[in-house]
């Protein structure tokens, strides 16, 4: 069993309409998902429940859509662990490290990163694998600045006994699981 899981958070059509550099982010997340599957690592999609949008827009974007064998969980809050069964799933699979991607950087991605660390998981933040909405002209921070701030924060933050890495998708390697 692989001790790493890739988390893909809220990469849903309805949420990505005005996301910063979304095509590049989707490309990197898609590549990581394929790499994780090939290595036997769990690929877990966490979707925000969206009551006010058509069902097809609540689906995960086709560029990174779940495949057979992937896990899909639904959530009602920014924390992907809260009320979803994610912690139990990761425990059952003996996961020790999570690689986090998704939308929106300062909300669901940040909340999930911190929750993972608080639950004892080592964390890999994919520096080019998360995005957030573009801001209106004149906003205090641009989307690119929010993403850069998040990456800088997790590059410096410390949790006792936890490993935290911030790295671009191209530098992430999933080791193949050895069988039998």
Coordinates of C-alpha atoms in Angstrom, one line a residue:
X1 CA 0.0 0.0 0.0
X2 CA 1.2 3.5 -0.8
X3 CA 1.8 5.9 2.1
X4 CA 1.0 9.0 0.0
X5 CA -2.3 10.4 -1.2
X6 CA -3.0 13.1 -3.7
X7 CA -5.9 15.4 -2.7
X8 CA -7.7 17.3 -5.4
X9 CA -9.9 19.9 -3.7
X10 CA -12.9 21.6 -5.3
X11 CA -11.7 21.5 -8.9
X12 CA -15.3 21.9 -10.1
X13 CA -16.5 23.7 -13.2
X14 CA -18.8 26.1 -11.3
X15 CA -15.9 27.3 -9.1
X16 CA -13.2 27.6 -11.7
X17 CA -14.9 30.1 -14.0
X18 CA -12.7 33.1 -12.9
X19 CA -9.8 31.3 -11.4
X20 CA -6.3 32.5 -11.8
X21 CA -4.2 30.7 -14.5
X22 CA -6.7 27.8 -14.3
X23 CA -5.5 26.0 -17.5
X24 CA -2.0 25.7 -16.2
X25 CA -3.2 24.5 -12.8
X26 CA -5.5 21.9 -14.4
X27 CA -2.6 20.7 -16.5
X28 CA -0.4 20.2 -13.4
X29 CA -3.1 18.6 -11.3
X30 CA -4.0 16.2 -14.2
X31 CA -0.4 15.2 -14.6
X32 CA 0.0 14.5 -10.8
X33 CA -3.2 12.5 -10.8
X34 CA -1.9 10.2 -13.6
X35 CA 1.4 9.9 -11.9
X36 CA -0.2 9.0 -8.6
X37 CA -2.5 6.4 -10.2
X38 CA 0.5 4.8 -12.0
X39 CA 2.4 4.5 -8.7
X40 CA -0.6 3.0 -6.8
X41 CA -1.1 6.1 -4.6
X42 CA -4.6 7.1 -3.6
X43 CA -6.2 9.9 -5.6
X44 CA -8.9 11.6 -3.5
X45 CA -11.3 14.2 -4.9
X46 CA -13.1 16.4 -2.4
X47 CA -16.0 18.4 -3.8
X48 CA -17.8 21.3 -2.3
X49 CA -21.6 20.7 -2.2
X50 CA -23.1 23.4 -4.5
X51 CA -26.9 23.6 -4.0
X52 CA -27.5 26.5 -6.3
X53 CA -25.8 25.4 -9.5
X54 CA -26.8 22.8 -12.1
X55 CA -25.5 19.3 -11.4
X56 CA -23.2 19.3 -14.4
X57 CA -21.4 22.4 -13.2
X58 CA -20.9 20.9 -9.8
X59 CA -18.9 18.1 -11.3
X60 CA -15.1 18.0 -11.3
X61 CA -13.6 19.7 -14.3
X62 CA -13.2 17.2 -17.2
X63 CA -9.4 17.9 -17.4
X64 CA -8.9 16.4 -14.0
X65 CA -12.0 14.3 -13.6
X66 CA -11.9 11.2 -11.3
X67 CA -11.2 7.8 -12.9
X68 CA -12.2 4.3 -11.7
X69 CA -10.5 3.6 -8.5
X70 CA -10.3 7.2 -7.4
X71 CA -12.3 8.3 -4.3
X72 CA -14.8 11.1 -4.4
X73 CA -16.0 12.8 -1.2
X74 CA -18.3 15.7 -0.7
X75 CA -17.9 18.4 1.9
X76 CA -19.9 21.3 3.4
X77 CA -17.0 23.4 4.7
X78 CA -13.5 24.7 3.8
X79 CA -11.9 21.8 5.8
X80 CA -11.8 18.7 3.6
X81 CA -11.5 16.6 6.8
X82 CA -14.6 17.9 8.5
X83 CA -17.5 15.5 8.1
X84 CA -16.2 13.8 5.0
X85 CA -14.6 10.6 6.1
X86 CA -11.3 11.7 4.7
X87 CA -9.3 11.0 7.9
X88 CA -10.8 7.5 8.2
X89 CA -10.0 6.8 4.5
X90 CA -6.4 7.9 4.8
X91 CA -6.0 5.9 8.1
X92 CA -7.4 2.7 6.4
X93 CA -4.9 3.2 3.6
X94 CA -2.0 3.8 6.0
X95 CA -1.3 7.2 4.4
X96 CA 1.3 9.3 6.1
X97 CA 1.8 12.1 3.5
X98 CA -0.8 14.1 1.6
X99 CA 0.0 16.1 -1.6
X100 CA -2.6 18.9 -1.8
X101 CA -3.9 20.6 -4.9
X102 CA -7.1 22.5 -5.7
X103 CA -9.3 25.6 -5.3
X104 CA -9.4 28.1 -3.5
X105 CA -6.0 28.7 -2.2
X106 CA -6.8 30.9 0.8
X107 CA -10.0 29.0 1.8
X108 CA -10.3 25.3 1.2
X109 CA -6.7 24.5 0.3
X110 CA -5.3 26.4 3.3
X111 CA -7.9 24.9 5.7
X112 CA -7.1 21.4 4.4
X113 CA -3.4 21.9 4.6
X114 CA -3.6 23.0 8.3
X115 CA -6.1 20.2 9.1
X116 CA -3.8 17.6 7.6
X117 CA -0.9 18.9 9.7
X118 CA -3.0 18.9 12.8
X119 CA -4.0 15.3 12.2
X120 CA -0.4 14.2 11.9
X121 CA 0.2 14.0 8.1
X122 CA 3.3 15.2 6.4
X123 CA 2.3 17.8 3.8
X124 CA 3.4 18.6 0.2
X125 CA 1.9 21.9 -1.1
X126 CA 2.0 21.9 -4.9
X127 CA 3.1 25.4 -5.5
X128 CA 1.6 25.5 -9.0
X129 CA -1.3 23.1 -8.3
X130 CA -3.7 25.4 -6.5
X131 CA -5.6 28.5 -7.7
X132 CA -8.0 31.1 -6.5
X133 CA -10.4 33.6 -8.1
X134 CA -9.1 36.6 -9.9
X135 CA -9.7 39.8 -7.9
X136 CA -11.4 43.0 -9.2
X137 CA -9.0 45.8 -10.3
X138 CA -7.7 47.7 -7.3
X139 CA -8.1 44.8 -4.9
X140 CA -5.6 44.7 -2.0
X141 CA -4.1 41.5 -3.2
X142 CA -4.2 39.9 -6.7
X143 CA -4.9 36.2 -7.1
X144 CA -1.2 35.7 -8.0
X145 CA -0.2 37.5 -4.7
X146 CA -2.6 35.3 -2.7
X147 CA -1.1 32.1 -4.2
X148 CA 2.5 33.4 -3.6
X149 CA 1.7 34.3 0.0
X150 CA 0.2 30.9 0.6
X151 CA 3.3 29.2 -0.8
X152 CA 5.6 31.4 1.2
X153 CA 3.6 30.8 4.4
X154 CA 3.8 27.0 4.1
X155 CA 7.5 27.3 3.2
X156 CA 8.1 28.9 6.6
X157 CA 5.5 27.4 8.9
X158 CA 6.5 24.6 11.3
X159 CA 4.5 21.8 12.9
X160 CA 6.2 19.6 15.4
X161 CA 7.1 16.2 14.0
X162 CA 5.7 17.1 10.5
X163 CA 7.4 17.5 7.2
X164 CA 6.2 20.4 5.1
X165 CA 7.3 20.8 1.5
X166 CA 6.3 23.4 -1.1
X167 CA 7.3 22.4 -4.6
X168 CA 6.2 22.7 -8.2
X169 CA 4.3 19.7 -9.7
X170 CA 7.2 18.9 -12.1
X171 CA 9.4 18.1 -9.1
X172 CA 7.0 15.7 -7.4
X173 CA 7.7 12.0 -7.9
X174 CA 5.5 9.2 -6.6
X175 CA 7.5 6.1 -5.9
X176 CA 5.9 2.9 -7.3
X177 CA 4.3 0.6 -4.7
X178 CA 6.1 -2.7 -4.2
X179 CA 3.8 -5.7 -4.4
X180 CA 4.2 -9.1 -3.0

